XYZ file of C-alpha atoms in Angstrom:
354
model
C 0.534 -0.388 -0.151
C 0.951 3.197 -1.076
C 2.164 5.535 1.789
C 2.211 8.731 -0.946
C 0.644 11.918 -0.034
C -1.751 12.113 -3.426
C -2.699 16.270 -4.790
C -5.092 16.120 -3.345
C -4.991 15.077 0.200
C -1.408 17.745 -0.474
C -4.606 20.309 -0.723
C -6.280 19.427 2.469
C -3.795 18.595 4.639
C -1.710 22.521 3.336
C -5.073 24.060 4.116
C -5.489 22.146 7.583
C -2.014 22.611 8.826
C -2.968 27.016 8.081
C -6.438 27.070 9.933
C -4.861 24.375 12.806
C -1.514 26.751 13.034
C -3.407 29.870 13.703
C -6.712 27.790 15.338
C -4.011 26.463 18.028
C -1.287 29.769 18.622
C -4.930 31.653 19.407
C -6.754 29.339 21.667
C -3.292 28.242 23.190
C -2.553 32.269 24.618
C -4.940 31.666 27.682
C -2.961 29.785 29.387
C 0.290 30.927 27.996
C -0.510 34.071 29.878
C -2.114 32.690 32.657
C 0.710 32.835 34.827
C 0.078 36.480 34.316
C -3.254 37.507 33.871
C -4.253 35.418 37.518
C -1.870 38.277 38.900
C -2.783 40.589 36.796
C -6.734 39.825 37.374
C -7.521 39.471 40.647
C -7.106 35.731 41.422
C -6.421 33.138 43.415
C -5.769 29.598 41.849
C -8.604 28.568 43.101
C -10.914 31.395 41.478
C -8.322 31.180 37.657
C -10.561 27.157 38.192
C -13.675 28.151 38.247
C -13.361 30.829 35.900
C -10.892 28.143 33.632
C -14.164 25.854 33.465
C -16.557 28.965 33.390
C -14.767 29.911 29.360
C -14.605 26.278 28.676
C -18.494 25.806 29.220
C -18.439 28.690 25.301
C -17.412 24.991 23.946
C -20.652 23.492 24.656
C -21.643 25.596 21.774
C -19.507 24.086 19.405
C -22.330 22.178 19.092
C -24.332 25.062 16.874
C -20.633 25.153 14.249
C -21.058 20.985 14.379
C -25.099 21.431 13.139
C -23.704 23.946 10.680
C -22.111 21.853 8.865
C -23.760 19.405 8.797
C -26.549 20.973 7.745
C -25.315 23.036 4.837
C -21.916 22.355 4.995
C -17.743 22.181 6.739
C -16.350 25.207 4.225
C -18.730 28.701 5.331
C -18.939 27.162 9.919
C -15.056 26.197 9.366
C -14.441 29.514 8.058
C -16.149 31.736 10.792
C -14.889 30.702 13.216
C -11.934 30.912 12.204
C -12.183 34.077 12.591
C -14.152 34.179 15.866
C -11.296 33.510 17.541
C -9.228 35.883 16.162
C -11.609 38.568 16.839
C -13.150 37.915 20.042
C -8.889 36.997 21.209
C -8.436 41.579 19.874
C -11.633 42.253 22.574
C -9.658 40.249 24.796
C -6.571 43.210 23.798
C -8.836 46.057 24.452
C -11.170 44.794 27.430
C -10.928 45.007 30.914
C -12.078 43.568 34.149
C -12.390 39.279 35.077
C -16.056 39.905 33.269
C -15.367 40.850 29.837
C -12.071 38.343 30.070
C -14.357 35.308 30.542
C -17.603 36.222 27.692
C -14.779 36.777 24.893
C -12.351 34.000 26.499
C -15.405 31.841 26.189
C -16.530 32.979 22.357
C -12.914 31.767 21.395
C -12.783 28.090 22.745
C -16.277 27.780 21.566
C -15.295 28.884 17.882
C -11.597 27.458 19.198
C -12.958 24.120 19.030
C -15.187 24.135 16.037
C -11.933 25.244 13.673
C -11.156 21.696 15.310
C -14.145 19.622 14.835
C -14.108 21.066 11.903
C -10.490 21.157 10.644
C -10.976 17.004 11.255
C -13.732 16.920 9.295
C -11.588 18.095 6.634
C -8.651 15.987 6.894
C -11.070 12.321 7.721
C -13.381 13.352 4.644
C -10.984 14.038 1.836
C -8.016 12.530 2.418
C -7.156 9.441 1.474
C -7.608 6.487 3.903
C -3.811 4.838 4.415
C -2.996 8.056 5.350
C -6.211 9.257 7.107
C -4.779 9.291 10.493
C -0.448 10.268 10.200
C -2.643 13.476 7.934
C -4.259 14.608 11.250
C -0.691 13.914 12.795
C 0.551 15.987 10.441
C -2.223 18.952 11.498
C -1.110 18.045 15.252
C 2.390 18.836 15.112
C 1.464 22.162 13.234
C -0.926 22.775 16.437
C 2.017 21.626 18.843
C 4.943 24.605 17.175
C 1.937 27.061 16.780
C 1.675 26.783 21.439
C 5.429 26.659 20.989
C 5.803 29.694 19.632
C 3.261 31.092 21.860
C 5.325 29.703 25.167
C 8.052 31.002 22.184
C 7.075 33.942 22.984
C 5.822 34.887 26.338
C 8.391 36.196 28.428
C 8.842 39.053 25.937
C 4.968 39.571 27.540
C 6.161 39.627 30.566
C 6.566 42.677 32.312
C 4.028 45.283 32.891
C 0.962 43.313 35.011
C -1.515 44.088 31.458
C 1.009 43.603 28.841
C -0.500 40.411 27.775
C -3.571 41.596 26.143
C -1.182 43.017 23.561
C -0.289 38.622 22.813
C -3.727 38.717 22.327
C -3.499 41.748 20.122
C -1.333 39.455 18.823
C -2.827 36.448 17.555
C -4.847 38.681 14.162
C -1.886 38.441 12.992
C -3.418 35.088 11.647
C -5.657 37.199 9.607
C -2.819 37.096 6.579
C -4.318 33.452 6.961
C -7.924 33.551 5.576
C -7.419 34.203 1.580
C -6.006 31.127 1.269
C -8.471 29.405 2.619
C -11.021 31.402 1.451
C -10.385 30.802 -1.639
C -9.233 27.740 -2.350
C -11.072 25.717 0.773
C -13.528 23.956 -1.676
C -17.429 22.278 -0.072
C -15.933 19.272 1.237
C -16.529 16.191 -1.209
C -18.247 14.066 1.258
C -21.579 16.747 2.215
C -24.774 16.156 0.468
C -27.168 19.373 2.537
C -29.365 15.914 4.730
C -33.500 15.614 3.344
C -34.017 16.369 7.033
C -32.152 18.554 9.556
C -30.009 15.781 11.376
C -30.556 15.941 14.915
C -28.764 15.555 17.648
C -30.576 12.997 18.905
C -29.526 10.577 17.098
C -25.484 10.580 17.531
C -26.356 10.213 21.475
C -28.969 6.916 21.442
C -28.778 3.407 18.612
C -26.178 2.187 16.031
C -24.408 5.553 16.344
C -24.502 6.294 20.403
C -23.002 2.893 20.992
C -19.530 4.076 19.411
C -20.455 8.017 20.172
C -19.932 7.074 24.339
C -17.309 4.477 24.495
C -14.570 7.191 22.626
C -16.876 10.546 25.205
C -16.156 8.387 28.571
C -12.612 7.896 27.285
C -12.329 12.195 25.718
C -14.080 13.322 30.327
C -11.856 10.840 31.258
C -8.587 12.625 28.916
C -10.184 15.453 30.081
C -10.663 15.584 33.486
C -6.973 15.055 34.336
C -5.089 17.408 31.348
C -7.972 20.190 32.316
C -6.457 21.703 34.900
C -2.606 19.681 33.889
C -2.313 21.731 31.556
C -4.088 24.479 32.380
C -1.997 25.376 34.765
C 1.901 24.087 34.379
C 3.444 27.328 34.136
C 1.829 28.632 36.080
C 3.083 25.765 38.935
C 6.308 26.546 37.093
C 7.192 29.537 37.228
C 4.645 30.986 40.942
C 5.174 27.920 43.063
C 8.235 26.642 42.041
C 10.138 30.772 40.741
C 10.914 29.427 37.715
C 11.474 31.964 34.837
C 9.561 32.505 32.759
C 11.326 32.054 30.521
C 12.790 29.225 31.645
C 9.706 27.619 32.608
C 8.385 28.400 28.775
C 11.693 26.402 27.050
C 11.398 23.560 28.505
C 7.646 23.802 27.989
C 8.675 24.189 24.529
C 11.315 21.622 24.291
C 9.804 19.018 26.290
C 6.489 19.599 24.449
C 8.171 18.929 21.606
C 9.289 15.941 21.851
C 6.592 13.901 23.320
C 4.367 15.679 20.423
C 6.590 13.784 17.687
C 4.068 11.732 19.220
C 1.588 13.252 16.660
C 3.156 11.973 13.930
C 4.279 8.428 15.492
C 0.826 7.962 17.094
C -0.653 8.605 13.475
C 1.192 5.834 11.839
C 1.249 3.274 14.623
C -2.902 3.818 14.348
C -2.374 3.557 11.139
C -0.735 0.110 11.421
C -1.316 -1.106 14.920
C -5.415 -0.078 14.723
C -6.245 2.669 16.602
C -7.929 1.171 19.782
C -4.836 0.496 21.612
C -2.782 3.557 20.307
C -5.286 5.208 21.874
C -5.375 3.424 25.058
C -1.544 3.412 25.300
C -1.783 7.123 24.525
C -4.847 7.165 27.391
C -1.862 5.161 29.966
C 1.082 7.507 29.446
C -0.685 10.774 29.649
C -1.153 9.865 32.972
C 1.738 8.681 34.235
C 2.785 11.707 32.540
C 0.883 14.113 34.268
C 0.341 12.388 37.267
C 4.078 12.464 38.092
C 4.919 17.018 36.258
C 2.928 17.681 40.146
C 3.711 14.364 42.247
C 7.158 14.241 41.573
C 8.504 17.585 40.544
C 12.262 16.950 40.905
C 14.745 16.007 38.775
C 12.939 14.201 35.787
C 10.384 17.494 35.886
C 11.155 16.903 31.919
C 10.814 13.784 31.907
C 7.183 13.552 33.050
C 6.811 16.402 30.516
C 8.163 13.779 27.847
C 5.725 11.009 28.762
C 2.588 13.234 28.429
C 2.490 14.818 26.008
C 3.930 12.381 24.039
C 0.794 10.436 25.162
C -1.706 13.480 25.019
C -0.701 13.372 21.177
C -0.521 9.320 19.898
C -3.993 9.503 21.555
C -5.578 12.597 19.072
C -5.298 11.551 15.076
C -6.167 7.737 16.738
C -9.388 8.861 18.297
C -9.798 12.570 15.517
C -9.560 8.990 12.097
C -12.519 6.641 14.369
C -14.676 10.058 13.290
C -14.818 8.999 9.611
C -15.539 5.660 10.297
C -17.914 5.382 12.618
C -20.086 8.683 12.097
C -22.692 8.714 8.815
C -21.335 11.577 6.933
C -24.851 13.733 8.179
C -24.150 14.240 11.109
C -20.003 13.541 11.288
C -19.207 17.273 12.552
C -22.358 17.187 14.806
C -19.998 14.519 16.400
C -17.152 15.956 16.518
C -18.448 18.820 18.163
C -19.720 16.238 20.751
C -16.536 14.698 22.100
C -14.917 17.402 22.369
C -18.222 19.656 24.905
C -17.559 15.949 26.573
C -14.418 16.007 26.268
C -14.705 19.230 28.118
C -17.183 18.182 30.079
C -14.153 16.429 31.871
C -11.487 18.990 32.023
C -14.481 21.406 33.950
C -14.711 18.591 36.071
C -10.871 18.659 37.282
C -11.032 22.268 37.106
C -14.305 22.210 39.962
C -12.229 19.486 41.265
C -9.035 21.425 41.132
């Protein structure tokens, strides 16, 4: 079996990598700036946990994007959500106060989840099946690089205390990618407008529900653990272990980059071993790495980041590939948005517990 990308594979992968890079950079700023924004907004860690949980509730509105995508096509909601992330980040930069911060970041979170869900559907429907997981791994690597860039830029926005807002404004540079997407992104060839409105309940019940709930429960478990672990990683290094912003950023970037190789490795393993064993392995490694990071903050700290990042990385393309293989075209975007919402539910529970 050939592992080569054909022309359409390259086109859609390039476009989704572009959208994913901008989406991941803009979406990561909430976590990247937490060590600065939390003290500036006068929030304790407990307060910040609740704020992050409330912001993540915005992800549930991504289901509306999913209904739009399954009813009228994938292209328009993806382009709209892409712009909404950047506009919401700009509003975050220009306004002040905890309420405005929470509202605009909730809007950005919903749009970010929609772009991710729609990008995965595009890759699932457009890329050749034998390299589907691998292409999703490439998309994931782009997101990891974007998050690394955000951490790399973070030390430049540490002082004065409100300069972290400038980083949110900087994400507007991503708009330069919009003309590329608007011109070359065509409607998915697999999409067919349904004769009837696809019911959300169809995903949750019946034959499709048999596939949905195991993935949803796995996503909730991962979200419950990774939500607090990832959100407070930088804050923990800077404000608890007294690391410098530069040392914290470089550590997360370098160790995270090593772990992010799991996106490509996991994509290839999912295409050769199968999806399920890679998902199980990813969950186990992610839990081990995340627990070690907070419970054993010694010389092995970087190792724990690599292990946890690698586990969560190999998990992503395997689950994403199942989206096209288990759910029909008529409600594939809704299924993806609901799976994302279930993962967010786990993160909210984890943050609330934290």
